[in-house]
Amino acid sequence: MLLPILLLSAAGFTVLTTEFIIVGLLPAIARDLEVTIPQAGLLVTLFAFTVAAFGPFLTAYFARFERRKLFISVLIMFGVANTVAAFAPNIWVMAAARLLPALGLPVFWALASETAVDIVGPQYAGRAIAKIGFGIVCATVFGIPVGTLISDAFGWRTAFGILAVIAFAKALLLFIYLPKTSLHQHQVSFRSQFKILRSPLMVGHVLLSILVFSGMFTAYTYLADILERLAGFNGTVVGWCLMGFGAVGLIGNSLGGRAVDRHPLVASMMFCAFMIAGMVALVPNIHSPLGLAAALGIWGVTQAALFLVSHVRLMKAAPEAPAFAASLNIAGANLGIGLGAMIGGRVIDSVGLGGLGFAAAAFILASILLAIALMTFKPREVCAS
């Protein structure tokens, strides 16, 4: 049953690259569409807020659909959206091109995760989703930085055009190789899925995801700009830096998959603590090759780990509705991504790029305190999660 998971991981690469490729292209898009960096950063906010607003409802609704057809449809949608983005004449068309995939991402990611867990069993949820999450890490390792390198060589529109072709190709691969029988799930009613929100513990877990991702993307949204303006790197060097940032995420993905199966909240606190160190150390070491590499490495490992840890943490907290729980994490994470992009833009306008690491660290510290509170609040349920 490894083939379906690997196919979904490959599709996940395209889905997540579509969301995050804009991080590396932000300076080029801003210049070409004649807007400021914070204004271009609102494209990240738009995508994220759309996922947060509609993700749980769409996932609950589409959970009843046959998985193979659903996943193929989502990838075709992504191909169309990236094609529109490649030809966008202004920021408004670009914003419209970001709306469509934002509706498909939570459906794909939540239901693909549930499918992986259903294949291997809940006791190995972390490892199964780590395999799906490998597509996310590859999006960071290759998708975002290669997109940046393509943008520097041929223009950012070419990066979106290539991503569109890849999305259509992945849809074809799923059509040919993904078996229907491996993706059937038991159906849970729309209303019963929303019942898990009655639990204060569940609400606390969603809030924890919001805080973690707000902290991440207060700084990460503008990482390419930091490397260009503060470190003085050109687009090619920025692309290679982002590739290194993503490459160490392979380590984080593996560590996160094992740690979250032992104790989700402890794993979250551990990786958050190391992330603070990486974020705060970045700018002070911006002109030190060794110091900059160490800061980016720590940040890259912990960011990849927390993507996985947050996702599995919510699914383990609601085993009766894991896909819907995953969609709540996706919604919370994207709300945090949108807030982080907005807050990071305000920090740049008010105190400059140098303040991003400290602003981001404040959110991550708050998430550690909340995780401690959740462990104290209901230890039996948290341990069972």
GROMACS .gro file of C-alpha atoms in nm:
model
  385
    1MET     CA    1   0.000   0.000   0.000
    2LEU     CA    2   0.303   0.227  -0.025
    3LEU     CA    3   0.224   0.334  -0.384
    4PRO     CA    4  -0.092   0.535  -0.300
    5ILE     CA    5   0.095   0.720  -0.026
    6LEU     CA    6   0.386   0.801  -0.258
    7LEU     CA    7   0.148   0.922  -0.530
    8LEU     CA    8  -0.031   1.146  -0.282
    9SER     CA    9   0.304   1.272  -0.157
   10ALA     CA   10   0.401   1.368  -0.513
   11ALA     CA   11   0.067   1.544  -0.559
   12GLY     CA   12   0.116   1.716  -0.224
   13PHE     CA   13   0.443   1.859  -0.354
   14THR     CA   14   0.251   2.043  -0.626
   15VAL     CA   15  -0.026   2.156  -0.394
   16LEU     CA   16   0.206   2.300  -0.130
   17THR     CA   17   0.448   2.447  -0.383
   18THR     CA   18   0.156   2.642  -0.528
   19GLU     CA   19   0.086   2.798  -0.189
   20PHE     CA   20   0.441   2.875  -0.085
   21ILE     CA   21   0.628   2.940  -0.411
   22ILE     CA   22   0.521   3.302  -0.386
   23VAL     CA   23   0.752   3.344  -0.085
   24GLY     CA   24   1.059   3.323  -0.309
   25LEU     CA   25   0.897   3.524  -0.591
   26LEU     CA   26   0.762   3.808  -0.377
   27PRO     CA   27   1.032   4.067  -0.461
   28ALA     CA   28   1.006   3.996  -0.836
   29ILE     CA   29   0.624   4.001  -0.836
   30ALA     CA   30   0.620   4.329  -0.644
   31ARG     CA   31   0.857   4.492  -0.894
   32ASP     CA   32   0.674   4.363  -1.202
   33LEU     CA   33   0.320   4.443  -1.082
   34GLU     CA   34   0.439   4.777  -0.940
   35VAL     CA   35   0.335   4.725  -0.578
   36THR     CA   36   0.529   4.733  -0.251
   37ILE     CA   37   0.663   4.421  -0.079
   38PRO     CA   38   0.402   4.442   0.204
   39GLN     CA   39   0.127   4.483  -0.059
   40ALA     CA   40   0.253   4.179  -0.248
   41GLY     CA   41   0.267   3.999   0.086
   42LEU     CA   42  -0.111   4.036   0.104
   43LEU     CA   43  -0.130   3.768  -0.169
   44VAL     CA   44  -0.001   3.528   0.098
   45THR     CA   45  -0.264   3.660   0.340
   46LEU     CA   46  -0.542   3.623   0.082
   47PHE     CA   47  -0.454   3.261   0.011
   48ALA     CA   48  -0.421   3.176   0.377
   49PHE     CA   49  -0.740   3.348   0.493
   50THR     CA   50  -0.938   3.177   0.215
   51VAL     CA   51  -0.811   2.839   0.334
   52ALA     CA   52  -0.891   2.928   0.695
   53ALA     CA   53  -1.242   3.051   0.618
   54PHE     CA   54  -1.361   2.773   0.388
   55GLY     CA   55  -1.130   2.477   0.459
   56PRO     CA   56  -1.322   2.297   0.738
   57PHE     CA   57  -1.659   2.335   0.564
   58LEU     CA   58  -1.528   2.219   0.227
   59THR     CA   59  -1.345   1.925   0.383
   60ALA     CA   60  -1.651   1.816   0.583
   61TYR     CA   61  -1.862   1.835   0.267
   62PHE     CA   62  -1.622   1.663   0.027
   63ALA     CA   63  -1.533   1.386   0.275
   64ARG     CA   64  -1.819   1.183   0.125
   65PHE     CA   65  -1.673   1.192  -0.228
   66GLU     CA   66  -1.464   0.920  -0.387
   67ARG     CA   67  -1.102   1.009  -0.323
   68ARG     CA   68  -0.944   0.938  -0.660
   69LYS     CA   69  -1.178   1.164  -0.858
   70LEU     CA   70  -1.157   1.431  -0.590
   71PHE     CA   71  -0.775   1.443  -0.583
   72ILE     CA   72  -0.756   1.453  -0.965
   73SER     CA   73  -1.008   1.739  -0.976
   74VAL     CA   74  -0.810   1.937  -0.721
   75LEU     CA   75  -0.488   1.902  -0.922
   76ILE     CA   76  -0.661   2.015  -1.242
   77MET     CA   77  -0.789   2.316  -1.050
   78PHE     CA   78  -0.434   2.396  -0.941
   79GLY     CA   79  -0.311   2.369  -1.299
   80VAL     CA   80  -0.572   2.618  -1.420
   81ALA     CA   81  -0.500   2.861  -1.136
   82ASN     CA   82  -0.124   2.856  -1.197
   83THR     CA   83  -0.183   2.917  -1.568
   84VAL     CA   84  -0.387   3.228  -1.484
   85ALA     CA   85  -0.115   3.343  -1.243
   86ALA     CA   86   0.148   3.307  -1.515
   87PHE     CA   87  -0.040   3.556  -1.735
   88ALA     CA   88  -0.170   3.791  -1.463
   89PRO     CA   89  -0.141   4.152  -1.588
   90ASN     CA   90  -0.196   4.313  -1.247
   91ILE     CA   91  -0.225   4.243  -0.874
   92TRP     CA   92  -0.603   4.193  -0.897
   93VAL     CA   93  -0.588   3.910  -1.151
   94MET     CA   94  -0.302   3.761  -0.951
   95ALA     CA   95  -0.523   3.772  -0.641
   96ALA     CA   96  -0.802   3.593  -0.829
   97ALA     CA   97  -0.555   3.327  -0.942
   98ARG     CA   98  -0.463   3.267  -0.576
   99LEU     CA   99  -0.824   3.223  -0.463
  100LEU     CA  100  -0.901   2.907  -0.662
  101PRO     CA  101  -0.622   2.682  -0.529
  102ALA     CA  102  -0.685   2.814  -0.179
  103LEU     CA  103  -1.023   2.638  -0.193
  104GLY     CA  104  -0.871   2.308  -0.305
  105LEU     CA  105  -0.567   2.290  -0.076
  106PRO     CA  106  -0.741   2.210   0.255
  107VAL     CA  107  -0.961   1.946   0.092
  108PHE     CA  108  -0.662   1.769  -0.063
  109TRP     CA  109  -0.428   1.790   0.235
  110ALA     CA  110  -0.683   1.686   0.499
  111LEU     CA  111  -0.829   1.395   0.304
  112ALA     CA  112  -0.490   1.276   0.178
  113SER     CA  113  -0.370   1.268   0.538
  114GLU     CA  114  -0.676   1.071   0.647
  115THR     CA  115  -0.621   0.829   0.359
  116ALA     CA  116  -0.260   0.769   0.466
  117VAL     CA  117  -0.359   0.704   0.828
  118ASP     CA  118  -0.639   0.473   0.716
  119ILE     CA  119  -0.386   0.266   0.519
  120VAL     CA  120  -0.133   0.213   0.801
  121GLY     CA  121  -0.346   0.252   1.117
  122PRO     CA  122  -0.361   0.532   1.377
  123GLN     CA  123  -0.066   0.400   1.581
  124TYR     CA  124   0.165   0.491   1.291
  125ALA     CA  125  -0.011   0.815   1.198
  126GLY     CA  126   0.301   1.025   1.239
  127ARG     CA  127   0.511   0.806   1.013
  128ALA     CA  128   0.237   0.779   0.749
  129ILE     CA  129   0.180   1.152   0.737
  130ALA     CA  130   0.556   1.202   0.737
  131LYS     CA  131   0.557   1.020   0.402
  132ILE     CA  132   0.281   1.250   0.276
  133GLY     CA  133   0.468   1.537   0.441
  134PHE     CA  134   0.776   1.442   0.239
  135GLY     CA  135   0.598   1.614  -0.051
  136ILE     CA  136   0.574   1.928   0.160
  137VAL     CA  137   0.942   1.912   0.248
  138CYS     CA  138   1.029   1.860  -0.118
  139ALA     CA  139   0.818   2.165  -0.199
  140THR     CA  140   1.041   2.358   0.040
  141VAL     CA  141   1.363   2.187  -0.072
  142PHE     CA  142   1.300   2.207  -0.446
  143GLY     CA  143   0.972   2.382  -0.528
  144ILE     CA  144   1.022   2.719  -0.362
  145PRO     CA  145   1.398   2.763  -0.427
  146VAL     CA  146   1.388   2.623  -0.781
  147GLY     CA  147   1.095   2.856  -0.846
  148THR     CA  148   1.315   3.140  -0.723
  149LEU     CA  149   1.604   3.032  -0.948
  150ILE     CA  150   1.370   3.002  -1.249
  151SER     CA  151   1.229   3.344  -1.169
  152ASP     CA  152   1.578   3.494  -1.155
  153ALA     CA  153   1.672   3.337  -1.490
  154PHE     CA  154   1.348   3.350  -1.690
  155GLY     CA  155   1.099   3.555  -1.487
  156TRP     CA  156   0.845   3.468  -1.219
  157ARG     CA  157   0.571   3.400  -1.477
  158THR     CA  158   0.773   3.107  -1.611
  159ALA     CA  159   0.784   2.957  -1.261
  160PHE     CA  160   0.403   2.958  -1.241
  161GLY     CA  161   0.377   2.822  -1.596
  162ILE     CA  162   0.602   2.526  -1.516
  163LEU     CA  163   0.407   2.462  -1.196
  164ALA     CA  164   0.085   2.452  -1.399
  165VAL     CA  165   0.231   2.187  -1.633
  166ILE     CA  166   0.344   1.981  -1.332
  167ALA     CA  167  -0.005   2.000  -1.179
  168PHE     CA  168  -0.167   1.869  -1.498
  169ALA     CA  169   0.096   1.592  -1.522
  170LYS     CA  170   0.034   1.483  -1.162
  171ALA     CA  171  -0.340   1.470  -1.229
  172LEU     CA  172  -0.270   1.235  -1.520
  173LEU     CA  173  -0.047   1.013  -1.302
  174LEU     CA  174  -0.317   0.986  -1.038
  175PHE     CA  175  -0.571   0.898  -1.306
  176ILE     CA  176  -0.349   0.616  -1.435
  177TYR     CA  177  -0.198   0.472  -1.118
  178LEU     CA  178  -0.409   0.563  -0.815
  179PRO     CA  179  -0.648   0.275  -0.739
  180LYS     CA  180  -1.004   0.356  -0.635
  181THR     CA  181  -1.026   0.076  -0.383
  182SER     CA  182  -0.741   0.205  -0.165
  183LEU     CA  183  -0.910   0.537  -0.108
  184HIS     CA  184  -1.260   0.449   0.017
  185GLN     CA  185  -1.333   0.581   0.364
  186HIS     CA  186  -1.618   0.538   0.611
  187GLN     CA  187  -1.857   0.829   0.587
  188VAL     CA  188  -1.915   1.062   0.880
  189SER     CA  189  -2.209   1.300   0.875
  190PHE     CA  190  -2.148   1.670   0.819
  191ARG     CA  191  -2.302   1.762   1.154
  192SER     CA  192  -2.118   1.500   1.358
  193GLN     CA  193  -1.782   1.623   1.233
  194PHE     CA  194  -1.847   1.968   1.377
  195LYS     CA  195  -1.925   1.821   1.720
  196ILE     CA  196  -1.554   1.796   1.798
  197LEU     CA  197  -1.548   2.176   1.825
  198ARG     CA  198  -1.748   2.147   2.149
  199SER     CA  199  -1.431   2.034   2.322
  200PRO     CA  200  -1.235   2.321   2.480
  201LEU     CA  201  -0.923   2.107   2.441
  202MET     CA  202  -0.981   2.086   2.065
  203VAL     CA  203  -1.027   2.462   2.042
  204GLY     CA  204  -0.702   2.502   2.234
  205HIS     CA  205  -0.521   2.279   1.985
  206VAL     CA  206  -0.650   2.491   1.694
  207LEU     CA  207  -0.539   2.809   1.872
  208LEU     CA  208  -0.196   2.652   1.920
  209SER     CA  209  -0.168   2.599   1.543
  210ILE     CA  210  -0.267   2.961   1.482
  211LEU     CA  211   0.007   3.087   1.714
  212VAL     CA  212   0.276   2.855   1.575
  213PHE     CA  213   0.210   2.949   1.213
  214SER     CA  214   0.168   3.319   1.291
  215GLY     CA  215   0.518   3.308   1.434
  216MET     CA  216   0.660   3.113   1.142
  217PHE     CA  217   0.522   3.336   0.870
  218THR     CA  218   0.574   3.671   1.037
  219ALA     CA  219   0.936   3.614   0.934
  220TYR     CA  220   0.932   3.338   0.668
  221THR     CA  221   0.704   3.532   0.430
  222TYR     CA  222   0.980   3.791   0.394
  223LEU     CA  223   1.284   3.562   0.414
  224ALA     CA  224   1.375   3.620   0.049
  225ASP     CA  225   1.355   3.996   0.107
  226ILE     CA  226   1.574   3.964   0.418
  227LEU     CA  227   1.837   3.776   0.221
  228GLU     CA  228   1.825   4.025  -0.066
  229ARG     CA  229   1.827   4.351   0.127
  230LEU     CA  230   2.009   4.273   0.452
  231ALA     CA  231   2.253   4.005   0.337
  232GLY     CA  232   2.296   4.165  -0.009
  233PHE     CA  233   2.241   3.839  -0.201
  234ASN     CA  234   2.117   3.831  -0.560
  235GLY     CA  235   1.824   3.618  -0.674
  236THR     CA  236   2.037   3.315  -0.754
  237VAL     CA  237   2.206   3.309  -0.413
  238VAL     CA  238   1.868   3.359  -0.244
  239GLY     CA  239   1.738   3.057  -0.434
  240TRP     CA  240   2.024   2.841  -0.314
  241CYS     CA  241   1.978   2.965   0.044
  242LEU     CA  242   1.610   2.872   0.030
  243MET     CA  243   1.706   2.531  -0.106
  244GLY     CA  244   1.940   2.477   0.187
  245PHE     CA  245   1.667   2.594   0.424
  246GLY     CA  246   1.433   2.335   0.277
  247ALA     CA  247   1.692   2.057   0.255
  248VAL     CA  248   1.751   2.052   0.629
  249GLY     CA  249   1.373   2.024   0.657
  250LEU     CA  250   1.414   1.659   0.555
  251ILE     CA  251   1.573   1.609   0.896
  252GLY     CA  252   1.291   1.797   1.065
  253ASN     CA  253   1.027   1.594   0.885
  254SER     CA  254   1.180   1.269   1.007
  255LEU     CA  255   1.233   1.392   1.363
  256GLY     CA  256   0.885   1.539   1.379
  257GLY     CA  257   0.720   1.218   1.258
  258ARG     CA  258   0.883   1.016   1.536
  259ALA     CA  259   0.844   1.275   1.813
  260VAL     CA  260   0.474   1.343   1.752
  261ASP     CA  261   0.386   0.973   1.785
  262ARG     CA  262   0.536   0.977   2.136
  263HIS     CA  263   0.377   1.297   2.267
  264PRO     CA  264   0.231   1.568   2.038
  265LEU     CA  265   0.245   1.862   2.281
  266VAL     CA  266   0.594   1.789   2.408
  267ALA     CA  267   0.712   1.764   2.046
  268SER     CA  268   0.550   2.098   1.968
  269MET     CA  269   0.718   2.271   2.263
  270MET     CA  270   1.060   2.124   2.186
  271PHE     CA  271   1.067   2.233   1.823
  272CYS     CA  272   0.921   2.575   1.907
  273ALA     CA  273   1.199   2.640   2.156
  274PHE     CA  274   1.468   2.568   1.896
  275MET     CA  275   1.283   2.773   1.635
  276ILE     CA  276   1.301   3.082   1.858
  277ALA     CA  277   1.678   3.044   1.873
  278GLY     CA  278   1.708   3.022   1.494
  279MET     CA  279   1.480   3.317   1.422
  280VAL     CA  280   1.638   3.551   1.676
  281ALA     CA  281   1.993   3.461   1.565
  282LEU     CA  282   1.931   3.519   1.191
  283VAL     CA  283   1.971   3.896   1.151
  284PRO     CA  284   2.260   3.939   1.402
  285ASN     CA  285   2.452   3.677   1.198
  286ILE     CA  286   2.342   3.799   0.856
  287HIS     CA  287   2.701   3.882   0.748
  288SER     CA  288   2.860   3.575   0.905
  289PRO     CA  289   2.847   3.278   0.663
  290LEU     CA  290   2.875   3.022   0.943
  291GLY     CA  291   2.634   3.201   1.177
  292LEU     CA  292   2.380   3.261   0.901
  293ALA     CA  293   2.397   2.896   0.792
  294ALA     CA  294   2.346   2.778   1.152
  295ALA     CA  295   2.049   3.009   1.209
  296LEU     CA  296   1.883   2.910   0.881
  297GLY     CA  297   1.955   2.542   0.952
  298ILE     CA  298   1.792   2.545   1.295
  299TRP     CA  299   1.496   2.740   1.162
  300GLY     CA  300   1.458   2.509   0.862
  301VAL     CA  301   1.464   2.188   1.069
  302THR     CA  302   1.211   2.313   1.322
  303GLN     CA  303   0.977   2.465   1.064
  304ALA     CA  304   0.947   2.137   0.872
  305ALA     CA  305   0.899   1.946   1.196
  306LEU     CA  306   0.625   2.179   1.317
  307PHE     CA  307   0.432   2.149   0.990
  308LEU     CA  308   0.405   1.777   1.057
  309VAL     CA  309   0.370   1.792   1.436
  310SER     CA  310   0.084   2.042   1.422
  311HIS     CA  311  -0.102   1.837   1.163
  312VAL     CA  312  -0.075   1.503   1.344
  313ARG     CA  313  -0.141   1.668   1.682
  314LEU     CA  314  -0.490   1.774   1.571
  315MET     CA  315  -0.567   1.439   1.407
  316LYS     CA  316  -0.467   1.250   1.722
  317ALA     CA  317  -0.677   1.486   1.935
  318ALA     CA  318  -0.994   1.385   1.743
  319PRO     CA  319  -0.960   1.023   1.627
  320GLU     CA  320  -1.336   1.006   1.561
  321ALA     CA  321  -1.306   1.264   1.280
  322PRO     CA  322  -0.939   1.282   1.174
  323ALA     CA  323  -0.996   1.442   0.832
  324PHE     CA  324  -1.205   1.720   0.980
  325ALA     CA  325  -0.952   1.767   1.260
  326ALA     CA  326  -0.680   1.792   0.995
  327SER     CA  327  -0.886   2.055   0.815
  328LEU     CA  328  -0.912   2.252   1.140
  329ASN     CA  329  -0.534   2.246   1.168
  330ILE     CA  330  -0.506   2.359   0.806
  331ALA     CA  331  -0.755   2.639   0.875
  332GLY     CA  332  -0.575   2.743   1.193
  333ALA     CA  333  -0.235   2.721   1.026
  334ASN     CA  334  -0.347   2.932   0.731
  335LEU     CA  335  -0.512   3.187   0.957
  336GLY     CA  336  -0.173   3.208   1.127
  337ILE     CA  337   0.003   3.233   0.790
  338GLY     CA  338  -0.223   3.520   0.687
  339LEU     CA  339  -0.184   3.700   1.018
  340GLY     CA  340   0.191   3.646   1.010
  341ALA     CA  341   0.221   3.793   0.660
  342MET     CA  342   0.017   4.097   0.766
  343ILE     CA  343   0.203   4.149   1.092
  344GLY     CA  344   0.538   4.099   0.922
  345GLY     CA  345   0.445   4.368   0.668
  346ARG     CA  346   0.357   4.608   0.948
  347VAL     CA  347   0.683   4.530   1.129
  348ILE     CA  348   0.877   4.607   0.809
  349ASP     CA  349   0.694   4.938   0.768
  350SER     CA  350   0.744   5.039   1.132
  351VAL     CA  351   1.083   4.905   1.246
  352GLY     CA  352   1.231   4.741   0.937
  353LEU     CA  353   1.332   4.389   0.837
  354GLY     CA  354   1.558   4.353   1.139
  355GLY     CA  355   1.261   4.333   1.375
  356LEU     CA  356   1.091   4.037   1.209
  357GLY     CA  357   1.275   3.766   1.404
  358PHE     CA  358   1.183   3.911   1.742
  359ALA     CA  359   0.819   3.966   1.646
  360ALA     CA  360   0.800   3.608   1.519
  361ALA     CA  361   0.967   3.472   1.833
  362ALA     CA  362   0.701   3.640   2.050
  363PHE     CA  363   0.430   3.430   1.882
  364ILE     CA  364   0.633   3.111   1.916
  365LEU     CA  365   0.693   3.179   2.286
  366ALA     CA  366   0.317   3.227   2.335
  367SER     CA  367   0.259   2.890   2.166
  368ILE     CA  368   0.493   2.718   2.412
  369LEU     CA  369   0.299   2.867   2.704
  370LEU     CA  370  -0.029   2.754   2.550
  371ALA     CA  371   0.104   2.399   2.499
  372ILE     CA  372   0.198   2.385   2.867
  373ALA     CA  373  -0.153   2.506   2.957
  374LEU     CA  374  -0.313   2.238   2.736
  375MET     CA  375  -0.112   1.967   2.908
  376THR     CA  376  -0.226   2.096   3.247
  377PHE     CA  377  -0.585   2.149   3.135
  378LYS     CA  378  -0.671   1.788   3.055
  379PRO     CA  379  -0.370   1.559   3.086
  380ARG     CA  380  -0.556   1.233   3.027
  381GLU     CA  381  -0.698   1.340   2.688
  382VAL     CA  382  -0.375   1.504   2.582
  383CYS     CA  383  -0.177   1.188   2.661
  384ALA     CA  384  -0.435   0.982   2.478
  385SER     CA  385  -0.391   1.208   2.179
   0.00000   0.00000   0.00000
